[in-house]
Short mmCIF file of C-alpha atoms in Angstrom, two decimals:
data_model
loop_
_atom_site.label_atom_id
_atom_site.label_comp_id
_atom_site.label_asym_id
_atom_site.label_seq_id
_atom_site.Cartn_x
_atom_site.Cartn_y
_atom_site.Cartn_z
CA UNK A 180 264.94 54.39 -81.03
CA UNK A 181 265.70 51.02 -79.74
CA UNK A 182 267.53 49.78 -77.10
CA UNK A 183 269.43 46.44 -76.76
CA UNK A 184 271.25 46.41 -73.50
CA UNK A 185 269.81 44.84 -70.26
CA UNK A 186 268.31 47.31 -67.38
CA UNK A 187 267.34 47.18 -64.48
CA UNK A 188 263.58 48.81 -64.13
CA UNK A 189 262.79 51.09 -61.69
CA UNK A 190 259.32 50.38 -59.74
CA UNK A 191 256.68 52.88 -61.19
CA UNK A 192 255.26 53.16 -58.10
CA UNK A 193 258.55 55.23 -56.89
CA UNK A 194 258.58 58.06 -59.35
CA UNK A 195 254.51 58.73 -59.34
CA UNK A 196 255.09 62.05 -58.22
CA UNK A 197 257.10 63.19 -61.66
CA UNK A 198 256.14 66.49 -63.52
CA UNK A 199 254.23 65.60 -66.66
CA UNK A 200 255.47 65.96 -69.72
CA UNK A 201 254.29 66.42 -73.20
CA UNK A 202 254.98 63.24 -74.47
CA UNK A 203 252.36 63.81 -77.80
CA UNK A 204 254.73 65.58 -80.11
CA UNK A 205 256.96 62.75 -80.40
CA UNK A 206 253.92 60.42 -81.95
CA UNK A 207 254.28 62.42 -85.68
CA UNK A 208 257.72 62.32 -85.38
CA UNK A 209 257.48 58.52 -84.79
CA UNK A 210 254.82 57.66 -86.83
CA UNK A 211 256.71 59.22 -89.37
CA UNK A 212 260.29 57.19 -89.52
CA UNK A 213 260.54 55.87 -93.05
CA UNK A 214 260.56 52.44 -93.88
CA UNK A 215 263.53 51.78 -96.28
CA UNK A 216 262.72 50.95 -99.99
CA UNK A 217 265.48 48.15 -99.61
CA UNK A 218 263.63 45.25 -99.34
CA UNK A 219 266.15 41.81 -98.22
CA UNK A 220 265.72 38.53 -97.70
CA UNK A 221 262.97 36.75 -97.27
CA UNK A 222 259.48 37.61 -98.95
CA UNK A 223 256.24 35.64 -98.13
CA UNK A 224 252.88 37.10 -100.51
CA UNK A 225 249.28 36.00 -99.70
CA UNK A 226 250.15 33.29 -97.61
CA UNK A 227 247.29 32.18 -95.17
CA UNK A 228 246.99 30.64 -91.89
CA UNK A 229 245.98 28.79 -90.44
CA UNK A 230 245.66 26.62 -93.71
CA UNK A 231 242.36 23.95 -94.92
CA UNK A 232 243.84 21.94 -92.78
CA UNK A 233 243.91 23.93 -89.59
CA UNK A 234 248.04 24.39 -89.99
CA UNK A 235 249.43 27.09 -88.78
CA UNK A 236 251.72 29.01 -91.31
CA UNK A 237 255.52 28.70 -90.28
CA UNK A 238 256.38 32.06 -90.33
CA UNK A 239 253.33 32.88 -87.92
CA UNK A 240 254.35 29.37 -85.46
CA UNK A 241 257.54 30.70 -85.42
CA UNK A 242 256.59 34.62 -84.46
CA UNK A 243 254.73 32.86 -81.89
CA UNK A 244 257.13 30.66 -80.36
CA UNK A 245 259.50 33.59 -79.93
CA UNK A 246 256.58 35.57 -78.36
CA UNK A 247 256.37 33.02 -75.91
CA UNK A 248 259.99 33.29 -74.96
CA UNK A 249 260.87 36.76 -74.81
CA UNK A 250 261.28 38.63 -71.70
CA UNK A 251 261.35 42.78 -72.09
CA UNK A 252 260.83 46.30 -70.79
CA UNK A 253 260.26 49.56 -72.62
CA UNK A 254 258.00 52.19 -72.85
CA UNK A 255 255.53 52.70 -75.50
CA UNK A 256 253.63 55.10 -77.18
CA UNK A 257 249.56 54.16 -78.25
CA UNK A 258 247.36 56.73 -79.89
CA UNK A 259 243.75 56.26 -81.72
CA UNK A 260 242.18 58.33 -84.25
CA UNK A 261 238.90 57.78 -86.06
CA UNK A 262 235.51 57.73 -84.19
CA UNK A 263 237.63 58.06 -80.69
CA UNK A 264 240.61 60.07 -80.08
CA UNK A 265 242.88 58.36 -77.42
CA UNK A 266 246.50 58.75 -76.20
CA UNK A 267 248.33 56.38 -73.64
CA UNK A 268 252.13 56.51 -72.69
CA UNK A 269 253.28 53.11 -70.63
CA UNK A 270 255.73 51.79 -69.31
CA UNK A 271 255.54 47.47 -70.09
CA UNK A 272 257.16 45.18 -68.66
CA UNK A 273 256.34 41.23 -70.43
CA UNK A 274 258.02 38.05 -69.98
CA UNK A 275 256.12 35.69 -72.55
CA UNK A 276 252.17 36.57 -72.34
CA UNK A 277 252.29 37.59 -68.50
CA UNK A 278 252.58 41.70 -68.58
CA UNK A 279 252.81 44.54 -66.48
CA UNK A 280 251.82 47.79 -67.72
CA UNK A 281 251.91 51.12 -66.06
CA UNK A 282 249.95 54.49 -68.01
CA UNK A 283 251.82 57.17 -67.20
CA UNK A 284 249.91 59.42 -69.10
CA UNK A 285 246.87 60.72 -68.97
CA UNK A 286 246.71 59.38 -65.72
CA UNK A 287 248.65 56.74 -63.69
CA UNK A 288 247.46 53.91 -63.38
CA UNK A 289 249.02 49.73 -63.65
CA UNK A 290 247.17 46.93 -64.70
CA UNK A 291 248.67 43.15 -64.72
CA UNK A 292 248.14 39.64 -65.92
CA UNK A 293 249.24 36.62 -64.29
CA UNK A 294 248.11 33.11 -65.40
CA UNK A 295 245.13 33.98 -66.94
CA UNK A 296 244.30 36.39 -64.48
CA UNK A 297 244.10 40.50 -64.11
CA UNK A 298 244.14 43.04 -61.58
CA UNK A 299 244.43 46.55 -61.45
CA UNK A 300 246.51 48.39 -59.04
CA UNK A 301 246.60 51.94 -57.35
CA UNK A 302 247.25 53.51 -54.35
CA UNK A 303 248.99 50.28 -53.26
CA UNK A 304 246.03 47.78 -53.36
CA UNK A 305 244.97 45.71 -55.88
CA UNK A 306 241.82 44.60 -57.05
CA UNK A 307 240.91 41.62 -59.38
CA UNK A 308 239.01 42.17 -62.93
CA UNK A 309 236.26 39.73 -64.22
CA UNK A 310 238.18 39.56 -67.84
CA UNK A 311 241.73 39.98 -67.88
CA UNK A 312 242.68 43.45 -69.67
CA UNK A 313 244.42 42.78 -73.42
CA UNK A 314 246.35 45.79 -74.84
CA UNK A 315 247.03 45.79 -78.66
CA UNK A 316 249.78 43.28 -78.86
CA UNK A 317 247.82 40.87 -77.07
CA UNK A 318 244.74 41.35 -79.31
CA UNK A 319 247.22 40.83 -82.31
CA UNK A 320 248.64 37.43 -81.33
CA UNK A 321 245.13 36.11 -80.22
CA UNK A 322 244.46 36.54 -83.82
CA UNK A 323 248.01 35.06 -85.10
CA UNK A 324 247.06 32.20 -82.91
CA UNK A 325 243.13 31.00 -84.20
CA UNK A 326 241.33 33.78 -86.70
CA UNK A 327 242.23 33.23 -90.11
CA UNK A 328 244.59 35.59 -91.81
CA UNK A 329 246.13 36.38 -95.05
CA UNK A 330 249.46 37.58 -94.38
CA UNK A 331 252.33 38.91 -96.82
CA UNK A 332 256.19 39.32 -95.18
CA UNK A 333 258.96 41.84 -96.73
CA UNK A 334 262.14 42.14 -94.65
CA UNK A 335 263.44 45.53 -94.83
CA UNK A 336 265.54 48.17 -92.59
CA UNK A 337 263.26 50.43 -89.89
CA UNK A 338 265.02 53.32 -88.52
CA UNK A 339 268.65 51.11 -89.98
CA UNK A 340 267.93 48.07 -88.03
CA UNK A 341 267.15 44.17 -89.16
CA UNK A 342 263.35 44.08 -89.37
CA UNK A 343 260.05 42.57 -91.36
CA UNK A 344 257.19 44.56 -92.67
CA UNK A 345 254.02 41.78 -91.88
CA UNK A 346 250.55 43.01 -93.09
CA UNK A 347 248.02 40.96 -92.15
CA UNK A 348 244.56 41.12 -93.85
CA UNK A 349 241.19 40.35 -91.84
CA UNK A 350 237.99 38.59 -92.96
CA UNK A 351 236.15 41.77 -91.76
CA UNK A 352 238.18 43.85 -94.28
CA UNK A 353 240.16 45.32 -90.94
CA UNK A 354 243.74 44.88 -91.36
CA UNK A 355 247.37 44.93 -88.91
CA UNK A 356 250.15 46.35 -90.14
CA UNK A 357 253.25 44.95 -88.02
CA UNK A 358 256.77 46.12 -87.99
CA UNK A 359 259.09 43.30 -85.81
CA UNK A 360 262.95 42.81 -84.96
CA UNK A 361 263.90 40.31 -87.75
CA UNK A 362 265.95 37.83 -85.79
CA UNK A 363 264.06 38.27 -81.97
CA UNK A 364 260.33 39.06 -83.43
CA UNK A 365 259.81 41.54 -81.08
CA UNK A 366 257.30 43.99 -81.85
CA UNK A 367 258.41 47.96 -82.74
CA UNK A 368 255.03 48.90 -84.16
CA UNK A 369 251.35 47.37 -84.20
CA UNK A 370 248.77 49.23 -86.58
CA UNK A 371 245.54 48.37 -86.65
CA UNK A 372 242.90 50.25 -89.04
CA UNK A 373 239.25 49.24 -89.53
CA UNK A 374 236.61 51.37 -91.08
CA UNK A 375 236.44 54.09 -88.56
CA UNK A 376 239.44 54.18 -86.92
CA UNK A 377 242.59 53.48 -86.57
CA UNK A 378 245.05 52.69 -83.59
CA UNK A 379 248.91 52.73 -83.30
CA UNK A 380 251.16 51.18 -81.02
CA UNK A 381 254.63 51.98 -80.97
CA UNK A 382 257.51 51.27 -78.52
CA UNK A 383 259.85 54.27 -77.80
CA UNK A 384 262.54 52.26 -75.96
CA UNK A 385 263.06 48.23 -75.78
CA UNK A 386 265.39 46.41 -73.34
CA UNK A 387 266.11 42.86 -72.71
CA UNK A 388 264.79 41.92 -69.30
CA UNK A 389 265.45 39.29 -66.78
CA UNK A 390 263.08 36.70 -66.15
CA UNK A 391 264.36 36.43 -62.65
CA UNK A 392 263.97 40.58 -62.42
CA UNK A 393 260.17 39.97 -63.84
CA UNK A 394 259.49 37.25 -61.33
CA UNK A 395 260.34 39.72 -58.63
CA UNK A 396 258.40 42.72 -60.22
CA UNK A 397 255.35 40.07 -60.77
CA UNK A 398 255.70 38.89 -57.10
CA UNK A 399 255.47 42.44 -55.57
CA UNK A 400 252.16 42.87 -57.69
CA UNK A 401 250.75 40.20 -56.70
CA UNK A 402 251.61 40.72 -52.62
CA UNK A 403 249.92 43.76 -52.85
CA UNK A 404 246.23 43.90 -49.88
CA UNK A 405 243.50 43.34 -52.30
CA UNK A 406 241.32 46.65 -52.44
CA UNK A 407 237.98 46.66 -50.28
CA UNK A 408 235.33 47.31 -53.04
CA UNK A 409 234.82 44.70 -55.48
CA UNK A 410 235.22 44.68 -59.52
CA UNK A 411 232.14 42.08 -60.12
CA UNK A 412 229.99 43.23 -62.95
CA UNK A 413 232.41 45.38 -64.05
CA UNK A 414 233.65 45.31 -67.46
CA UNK A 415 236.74 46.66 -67.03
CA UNK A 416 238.19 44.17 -69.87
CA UNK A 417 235.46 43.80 -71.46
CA UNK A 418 236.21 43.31 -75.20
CA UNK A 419 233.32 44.55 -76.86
CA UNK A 420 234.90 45.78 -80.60
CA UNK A 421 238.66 45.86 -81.91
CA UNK A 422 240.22 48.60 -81.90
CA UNK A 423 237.83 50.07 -79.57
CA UNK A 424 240.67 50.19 -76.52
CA UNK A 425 240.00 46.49 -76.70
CA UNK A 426 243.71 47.51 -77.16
CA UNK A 427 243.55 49.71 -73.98
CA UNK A 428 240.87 49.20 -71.40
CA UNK A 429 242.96 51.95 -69.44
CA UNK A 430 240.05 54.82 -69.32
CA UNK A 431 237.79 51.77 -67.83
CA UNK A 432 240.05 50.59 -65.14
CA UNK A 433 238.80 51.43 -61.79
CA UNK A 434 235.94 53.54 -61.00
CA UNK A 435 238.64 56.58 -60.60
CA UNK A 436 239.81 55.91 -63.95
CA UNK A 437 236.44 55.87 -65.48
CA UNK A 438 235.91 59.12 -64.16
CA UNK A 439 239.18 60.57 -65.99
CA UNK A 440 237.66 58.98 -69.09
CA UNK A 441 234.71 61.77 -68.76
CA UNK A 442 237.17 64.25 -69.96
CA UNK A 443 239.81 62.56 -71.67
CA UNK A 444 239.26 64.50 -75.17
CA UNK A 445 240.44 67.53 -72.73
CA UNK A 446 243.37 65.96 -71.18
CA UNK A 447 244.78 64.84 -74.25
CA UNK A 448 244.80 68.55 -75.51
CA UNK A 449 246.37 69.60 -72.19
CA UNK A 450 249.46 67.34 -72.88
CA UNK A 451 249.23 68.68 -76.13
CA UNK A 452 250.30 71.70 -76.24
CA UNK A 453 251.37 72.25 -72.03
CA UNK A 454 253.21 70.42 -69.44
CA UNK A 455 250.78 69.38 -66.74
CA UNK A 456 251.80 68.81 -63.30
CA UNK A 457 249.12 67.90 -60.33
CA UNK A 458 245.56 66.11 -61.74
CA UNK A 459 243.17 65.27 -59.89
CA UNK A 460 239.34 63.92 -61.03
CA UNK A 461 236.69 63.61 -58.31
CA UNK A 462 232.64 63.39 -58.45
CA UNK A 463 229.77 64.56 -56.80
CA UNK A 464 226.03 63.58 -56.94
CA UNK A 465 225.09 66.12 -59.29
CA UNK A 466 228.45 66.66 -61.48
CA UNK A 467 232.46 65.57 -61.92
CA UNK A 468 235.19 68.08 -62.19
CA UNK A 469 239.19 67.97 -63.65
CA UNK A 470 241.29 69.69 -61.96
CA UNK A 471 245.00 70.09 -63.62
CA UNK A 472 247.76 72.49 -62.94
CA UNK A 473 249.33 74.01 -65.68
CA UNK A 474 252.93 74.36 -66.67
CA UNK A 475 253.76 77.54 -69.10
CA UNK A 476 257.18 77.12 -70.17
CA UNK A 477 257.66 80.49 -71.48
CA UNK A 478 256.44 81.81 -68.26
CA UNK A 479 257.39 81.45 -64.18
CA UNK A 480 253.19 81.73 -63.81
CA UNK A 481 250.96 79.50 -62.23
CA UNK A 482 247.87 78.66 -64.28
CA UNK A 483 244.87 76.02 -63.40
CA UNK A 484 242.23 74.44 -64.91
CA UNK A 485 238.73 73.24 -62.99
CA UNK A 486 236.39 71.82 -65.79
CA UNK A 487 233.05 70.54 -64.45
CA UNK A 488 230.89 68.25 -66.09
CA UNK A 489 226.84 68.14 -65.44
CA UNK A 490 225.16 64.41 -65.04
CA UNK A 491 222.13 66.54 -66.70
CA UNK A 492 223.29 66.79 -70.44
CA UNK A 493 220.94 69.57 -70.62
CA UNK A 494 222.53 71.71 -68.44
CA UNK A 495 226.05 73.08 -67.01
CA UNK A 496 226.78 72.33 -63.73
CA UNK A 497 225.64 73.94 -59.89
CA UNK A 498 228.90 74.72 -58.81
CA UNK A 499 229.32 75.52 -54.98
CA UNK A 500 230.46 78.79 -53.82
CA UNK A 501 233.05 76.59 -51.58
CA UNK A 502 234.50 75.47 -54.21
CA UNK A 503 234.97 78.80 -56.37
CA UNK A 504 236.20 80.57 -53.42
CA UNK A 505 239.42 78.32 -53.26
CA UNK A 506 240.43 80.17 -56.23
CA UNK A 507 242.39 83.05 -55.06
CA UNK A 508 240.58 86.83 -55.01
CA UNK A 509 244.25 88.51 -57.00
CA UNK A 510 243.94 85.81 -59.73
CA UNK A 511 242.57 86.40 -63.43
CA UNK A 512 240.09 84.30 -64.47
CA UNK A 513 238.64 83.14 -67.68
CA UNK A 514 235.14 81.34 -67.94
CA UNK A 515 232.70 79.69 -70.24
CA UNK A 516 229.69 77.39 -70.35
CA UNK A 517 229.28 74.95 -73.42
CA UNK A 518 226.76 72.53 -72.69
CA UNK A 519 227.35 70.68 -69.43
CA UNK A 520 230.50 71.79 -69.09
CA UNK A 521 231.87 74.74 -67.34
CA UNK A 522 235.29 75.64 -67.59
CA UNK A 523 237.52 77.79 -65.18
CA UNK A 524 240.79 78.70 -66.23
CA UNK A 525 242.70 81.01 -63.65
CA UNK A 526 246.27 82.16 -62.45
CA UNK A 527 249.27 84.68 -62.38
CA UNK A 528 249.17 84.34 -66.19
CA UNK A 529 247.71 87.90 -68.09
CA UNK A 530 244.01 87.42 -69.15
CA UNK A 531 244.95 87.04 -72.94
CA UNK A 532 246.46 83.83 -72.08
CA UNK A 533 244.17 82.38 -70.26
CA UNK A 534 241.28 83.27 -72.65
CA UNK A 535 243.49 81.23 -75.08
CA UNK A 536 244.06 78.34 -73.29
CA UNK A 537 239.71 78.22 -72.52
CA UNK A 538 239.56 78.78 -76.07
CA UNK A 539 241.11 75.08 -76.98
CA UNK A 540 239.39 73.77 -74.04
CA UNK A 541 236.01 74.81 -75.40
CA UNK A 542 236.27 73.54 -78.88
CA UNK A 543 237.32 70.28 -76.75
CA UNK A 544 233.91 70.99 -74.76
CA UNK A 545 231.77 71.70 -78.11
CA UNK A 546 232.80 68.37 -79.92
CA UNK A 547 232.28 65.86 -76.68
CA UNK A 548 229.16 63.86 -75.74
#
């Protein structure tokens, strides 16, 4: 699972146009990798820090230190269960607390902080956020670095490599449960679990990166034209509750991002169970629609989704004629209201299919809002 050897990272921006791929199957298989029952080396139990006297515990100054001196690439899996259902796969590149992160899935989008600053990028301009967006990790270490914590350390082997087991107990009764390289401290795998839900970070791949490479990367970010409309009074990293995307901000991140966040519940099902190729959100006065091609695998047809959502919770959707009549005359179509949605699903694909694949979409449609 991880890798140790230097690359060099290829700018997201260059392979946007990628066919999707169903990334989610590989979270239980993750989530899953044992822990081995050898435990070695050190063991630290109910320690706490920082101490009476405002100390902070060695183990935690020196996982901090090391935090502050790394420099690394990979891409990551983060999912959420519990009172929200997320799912976000990124590519990160970090050299000490300064980050890049691109969400490849859902939807693309990059986000970056630079001295205490953040933007978020897309479609080659920038624009500037009123509170710097904190994923997971970050959340974790601002705790490591003031909130008190009672901690407990077991070194052990994760997948056959060198690691440490840290769970870290909140006074809220929330709790981390952290699984680090033993001798760099680099995170593998950030759980955090409160009463209602529970979030999971985990890198799929980890590389050593250059510092001069991330200066480079960092300085083409920050060149980018700044975007015309402006992000004040926007809380796009806003950190309202733990665990509660604090860890991801990503559905909030530009107004076109917001709007995927409407019917996230349904894209996540999409990548699921299909390969998706061309989304698209957009919005009109009186409702938003998804529109996602559909990959079967099984199958050389074409299949399509457009799934409208009503601004009138009451009711589904006026959809224009225009619109419907871009769907072609020779395709089979499948249709239902729940709600304020409407969903179209339509293609080369035999109606039985297609009246399955509206059939997960609606139980999607029946449990939102």
């Amino acid at each position: 699972m991880m890798e140790t050897n230097p690359q060099k990272s290829i700018h997201p921006q260059v392979y946007r146009e990628g066919k999707g791929k169903p990334f989610l199957f590989f979270i239980v298989f993750f989530s899953l990798l044992a822990i081995s029952g050898s435990l070695l080396g050190l063991q630290i139990s109910g320690a706490i820090s920082p101490d009476a006297s405002g100390i902070t515990h060695e183990y935690i100054a020196g996982l901090l230190k090391a935090y502050e001196s790394q420099s690394v690439q990979g891409t990551r899996i983060f999912m959420e269960s519990g009172s929200k259902s997320r799912f976000r796969y990124e590519y990160v590149l970090r050299c000490a607390d300064q980050k890049i992160v691109t969400l490849k899935m859902p939807f693309e989008v990059t986000w970056f902080r630079f001295e205490k600053e953040g933007y978020i990028v897309q479609n080659g301009t920038k624009i500037k956020v009123d509170v710097p967006l904190k994923d997971l990790e970050d959340l974790l270490v601002d705790r490591l670095k003031g909130s008190p914590i009672t901690f407990s350390v077991s070194e052990v082997l994760y997948t056959g490599l060198p690691a440490s087991f840290v769970l870290i107990n909140l006074p809220d009764g929330s709790q981390y449960r952290v699984i680090l390289l033993r001798e760099s401290y680099q995170f593998i795998k950030i759980e955090y679990e409160k009463a209602d839900s529970l979030s999971i970070m985990l890198y799929e791949h980890l590389f050593p990166y250059e510092q001069g490479l991330f200066s480079e990367e960092m300085d083409f970010y920050r060149s980018l034209p700044y975007r015309q409309e402006n992000a004040e009074g926007n809380n796009y990293g806003s950190e309202s509750d733990e665990g509660d995307t604090k860890e991801d901000r990503s559905s909030d991140l530009s107004t076109q991002s917001i709007l995927y966040y409407d019917f996230e519940r349904f894209i996540t099902h999409l990548v699921r169970y299909y390969s998706l190729g061309k989304m698209e959100a957009q919005e009109y006065p009186e409702y938003s629609v998804l529109m996602v091609n559909i990959e079967l695998e099984d199958e050389d047809s074409q299949v399509a989704v457009l799934l409208f959502r009503s601004k009138d919770d009451r009711n589904p959707p006026r959809i224009p004629e225009t619109l419907l009549n871009t769907i072609p005359s020779d395709y089979e179509i499948a249709r239902k209201e729940i709600g304020r949605f409407t969903i179209y699903v339509f293609g080369e694909a035999d109606q039985a299919r297609l009246e399955s694949i509206l059939a997960g979409l609606s139980k999607q449609a029946a449990e939102a809002d």
